[in-house]
Every structure is written in C-alpha cells, then in structure tokens.
Amino acid sequence: MATATHRRAGTEGRTSLTPALAFGLVGGLAAVALAIRVLQPARVGWVQTFLIVFGSLLISALPFVAVGAVAAAAVGVFAPVGALERLATLPRPLQLPAAGLAGIAFPICECGSVPVARRLMLRGLTPSAAITFMLAAPIVNPVVVASTFVAYRGRGPLPVMVLGRFGLGLVVAMAVGWVLGGRPTHELLR
C-alpha cells in the first residue's frame, strides 16, 4: 500500500517552504525594508560605505554566478546521464589533468565552478576529477589568464607569472583532487 507521503531521494533533513514560512519571510523582509526607509541608515557614513561596497560586489559577482548556473544547466540538459563514465575508466593520472584543463573550455569563476563540478559528477565524472575541475577551472580559464597577463605587464618576468599561476594552480588542483577524490561520493559536492 502506498503511503501518503512520498519523499524524493536525497531530501531527508531538508525543510520545505510552507505557506506560513513564506508569509513569515515576506513579512520579515517587508519589516526590514520599512525600518530602512524610516530610519534612513544610509545617512550614516560607515553604513553608506558598507552599502556601496556590498552593492558593487553583488553587481560584479552576479554575471559570474549566472554564467556558472547556465553552464551547470547546460551540462544537465545536454550531457546524458553516464556520458562521462568513459572518462571514469581512464586511470586517475590521466583523468585529473584532463579535468583540470577542461576549465579552459568552461570560462567560469569560483562562484560557478561548484555547481558545474557537481553536475559533472552527477553525469558520471569521478569525484577526484570533479574536484580537480572545481579547483582548476577558475585559475586556467582564458579570462583569468588574460587578466594575469594584463596585471603583471611591465612588472617583471611576465611569462613566469602567467605560466606559473596557470601551472601551479593546475598542480595544486590535481593534488587536492587526488587526495579528496578517494572519499565516498555522497560526502563530496553535496
């Protein structure tokens, strides 16, 4: 006999959004907005500075978070389940450099590398390769390499800085992927 409550796999311990909770959240946000409007804390110097810095960080980070979400959704939609299992059959010393260098194809930052790595792991990539991708993609993507080139132009040995950041970041990502990748899948990238 079927029970009245059906649970999806992996949702144990999660709280669902009930109407009362939603009403409470909306009411709380309305109260905060009203308090801000009445008290006008933006006239205080440190609050004004905080709001400017917070707003600028939020505005500058949103495009990168959006790109990461779109990339993760694209992997989820276009990569069939098990598509990356062929890579999982390769020896780990070949998987990790390939996963790290895949960051060149996915120009995402730290904000977007976590959902993309999780989605890649759900599609069959091994945890060690997913962790390597998650850590290497923000370092080896072309935007970061170009910004490193621009930042260090005229300040010393340019190729050493650009290649050093790229190479050292890739080596560290592979080492962390090797060490943490041996853990069970359910402990990683939840």
Coordinates of C-alpha atoms in Angstrom, one line a residue:
M1 CA 0.0 0.0 0.0
A2 CA 1.4 3.4 -1.0
T3 CA 1.9 5.9 1.8
A4 CA 0.5 9.4 1.6
T5 CA 4.0 10.9 1.9
H6 CA 6.4 10.4 -1.0
R7 CA 10.0 11.5 -0.5
R8 CA 12.5 12.2 -3.2
A9 CA 15.9 10.6 -2.8
G10 CA 18.3 12.9 -1.1
T11 CA 15.8 15.2 0.5
E12 CA 15.9 13.8 4.1
G13 CA 16.5 16.6 6.6
R14 CA 15.5 19.4 4.2
T15 CA 12.7 21.8 5.2
S16 CA 10.1 22.5 2.6
L17 CA 8.7 26.0 2.1
T18 CA 5.3 26.1 3.7
P19 CA 2.9 28.9 3.3
A20 CA 3.4 30.1 6.9
L21 CA 7.2 30.1 6.4
A22 CA 6.8 32.0 3.1
F23 CA 4.5 34.5 4.7
G24 CA 6.9 35.0 7.6
L25 CA 9.9 35.5 5.2
V26 CA 8.0 38.1 3.1
G27 CA 6.7 39.8 6.3
G28 CA 10.2 39.9 7.7
L29 CA 11.6 41.4 4.5
A30 CA 8.9 44.0 4.5
A31 CA 9.6 44.9 8.1
V32 CA 13.3 45.3 7.3
A33 CA 12.5 47.4 4.2
L34 CA 10.2 49.6 6.3
A35 CA 12.8 50.0 9.0
I36 CA 15.4 51.0 6.5
R37 CA 13.1 53.5 4.9
V38 CA 12.1 55.1 8.2
L39 CA 15.5 55.1 10.0
Q40 CA 17.5 56.0 6.9
P41 CA 20.7 54.3 7.9
A42 CA 22.3 55.2 4.6
R43 CA 23.0 58.7 6.1
V44 CA 25.5 57.2 8.5
G45 CA 29.0 57.2 6.9
W46 CA 30.0 53.6 7.7
V47 CA 26.6 52.2 6.6
Q48 CA 26.8 54.1 3.4
T49 CA 30.3 52.7 2.7
F50 CA 29.1 49.2 3.5
L51 CA 26.1 49.5 1.2
I52 CA 28.3 50.8 -1.7
V53 CA 30.8 48.1 -1.3
F54 CA 28.2 45.4 -0.8
G55 CA 26.2 46.6 -3.8
S56 CA 29.3 46.8 -6.0
L57 CA 30.4 43.3 -5.1
L58 CA 26.9 41.9 -5.6
I59 CA 26.6 43.6 -9.0
S60 CA 30.1 42.4 -10.1
A61 CA 29.5 38.8 -9.0
L62 CA 26.0 38.3 -10.4
P63 CA 27.1 37.8 -14.0
F64 CA 29.7 35.1 -13.0
V65 CA 27.1 33.3 -10.8
A66 CA 24.7 33.4 -13.7
V67 CA 27.3 32.0 -16.2
G68 CA 28.0 29.2 -13.7
A69 CA 24.3 28.4 -13.3
V70 CA 23.8 28.4 -17.1
A71 CA 26.9 26.2 -17.6
A72 CA 25.6 23.7 -14.9
A73 CA 22.2 23.7 -16.5
A74 CA 23.7 23.1 -20.0
V75 CA 25.6 20.1 -18.6
G76 CA 22.5 18.9 -17.0
V77 CA 20.4 19.3 -20.2
F78 CA 22.9 18.3 -22.9
A79 CA 25.1 15.7 -21.3
P80 CA 23.2 12.4 -20.9
V81 CA 23.5 10.5 -17.7
G82 CA 26.6 8.4 -17.8
A83 CA 28.1 10.4 -20.7
L84 CA 31.3 11.0 -18.7
E85 CA 31.6 7.4 -17.5
R86 CA 34.1 6.7 -20.3
L87 CA 36.4 9.2 -18.7
A88 CA 36.0 7.4 -15.4
T89 CA 37.5 4.3 -16.9
L90 CA 40.8 6.1 -17.6
P91 CA 43.5 5.9 -15.0
R92 CA 43.4 8.7 -12.4
P93 CA 46.8 10.2 -13.6
L94 CA 45.1 10.9 -17.0
Q95 CA 41.7 11.9 -15.6
L96 CA 42.9 14.7 -13.4
P97 CA 44.9 16.7 -15.9
A98 CA 42.1 16.4 -18.4
A99 CA 39.6 17.6 -15.8
G100 CA 41.8 20.5 -14.8
L101 CA 42.4 21.6 -18.4
A102 CA 38.6 21.4 -19.1
G103 CA 38.5 24.7 -17.3
I104 CA 39.8 26.3 -20.5
A105 CA 36.6 25.3 -22.2
F106 CA 34.4 26.5 -19.3
P107 CA 35.3 30.1 -18.5
I108 CA 33.7 30.2 -15.1
C109 CA 34.8 31.7 -11.8
E110 CA 34.8 30.2 -8.3
C111 CA 31.1 31.0 -8.0
G112 CA 30.2 28.8 -10.9
S113 CA 32.7 26.0 -10.7
V114 CA 30.9 24.3 -7.8
P115 CA 27.5 23.7 -9.5
V116 CA 29.2 22.7 -12.7
A117 CA 31.5 20.3 -10.9
R118 CA 28.5 18.8 -9.0
R119 CA 26.6 18.4 -12.3
L120 CA 29.6 16.8 -14.0
M121 CA 29.9 14.3 -11.1
L122 CA 26.2 13.5 -11.4
R123 CA 26.7 12.8 -15.1
G124 CA 29.4 10.2 -14.4
L125 CA 32.7 12.0 -13.7
T126 CA 34.7 10.6 -10.8
P127 CA 34.8 12.7 -7.6
S128 CA 38.5 13.2 -7.9
A129 CA 38.1 14.6 -11.4
A130 CA 35.2 16.8 -10.4
I131 CA 37.1 18.3 -7.5
T132 CA 40.1 18.9 -9.8
F133 CA 37.8 20.7 -12.3
M134 CA 36.2 22.7 -9.5
L135 CA 39.5 24.0 -8.2
A136 CA 41.3 24.4 -11.6
A137 CA 38.6 26.0 -13.7
P138 CA 38.8 29.4 -12.0
I139 CA 42.5 29.5 -12.5
V140 CA 43.0 28.1 -16.0
N141 CA 40.1 29.8 -17.8
P142 CA 41.2 32.2 -20.5
V143 CA 39.7 35.3 -18.8
V144 CA 41.9 34.8 -15.7
V145 CA 45.0 34.1 -17.8
A146 CA 44.4 37.3 -19.8
S147 CA 43.8 39.3 -16.6
T148 CA 47.0 37.9 -15.1
F149 CA 48.9 38.9 -18.3
V150 CA 47.4 42.5 -18.1
A151 CA 48.0 42.8 -14.3
Y152 CA 51.7 41.8 -14.5
R153 CA 52.6 43.5 -17.8
G154 CA 55.6 45.7 -17.1
R155 CA 56.2 44.3 -13.6
G156 CA 58.9 41.7 -14.2
P157 CA 59.1 38.4 -15.9
L158 CA 55.6 38.2 -17.4
P159 CA 55.8 34.6 -18.8
V160 CA 56.9 33.3 -15.4
M161 CA 53.9 34.9 -13.7
V162 CA 51.3 33.8 -16.2
L163 CA 52.6 30.3 -16.7
G164 CA 53.5 30.0 -13.0
R165 CA 49.9 30.8 -11.9
F166 CA 48.5 28.5 -14.6
G167 CA 50.8 25.6 -13.9
L168 CA 50.9 25.8 -10.1
G169 CA 47.2 26.2 -9.9
L170 CA 46.7 23.1 -12.0
V171 CA 49.2 21.1 -10.0
V172 CA 47.5 22.1 -6.7
A173 CA 44.1 21.3 -8.0
M174 CA 45.2 17.9 -9.2
A175 CA 46.8 17.1 -5.8
V176 CA 43.7 18.1 -3.9
G177 CA 41.6 16.1 -6.4
W178 CA 43.8 13.1 -5.8
V179 CA 43.7 13.3 -2.0
L180 CA 40.0 14.1 -1.6
G181 CA 38.7 12.0 -4.6
G182 CA 39.1 8.8 -2.7
R183 CA 36.2 9.6 -0.4
P184 CA 32.7 8.2 -1.0
T185 CA 30.7 10.2 -3.5
H186 CA 27.9 11.1 -1.0
E187 CA 30.4 13.0 1.1
L188 CA 31.5 15.2 -1.7
L189 CA 29.9 18.1 -3.6
R190 CA 26.5 17.9 -1.9

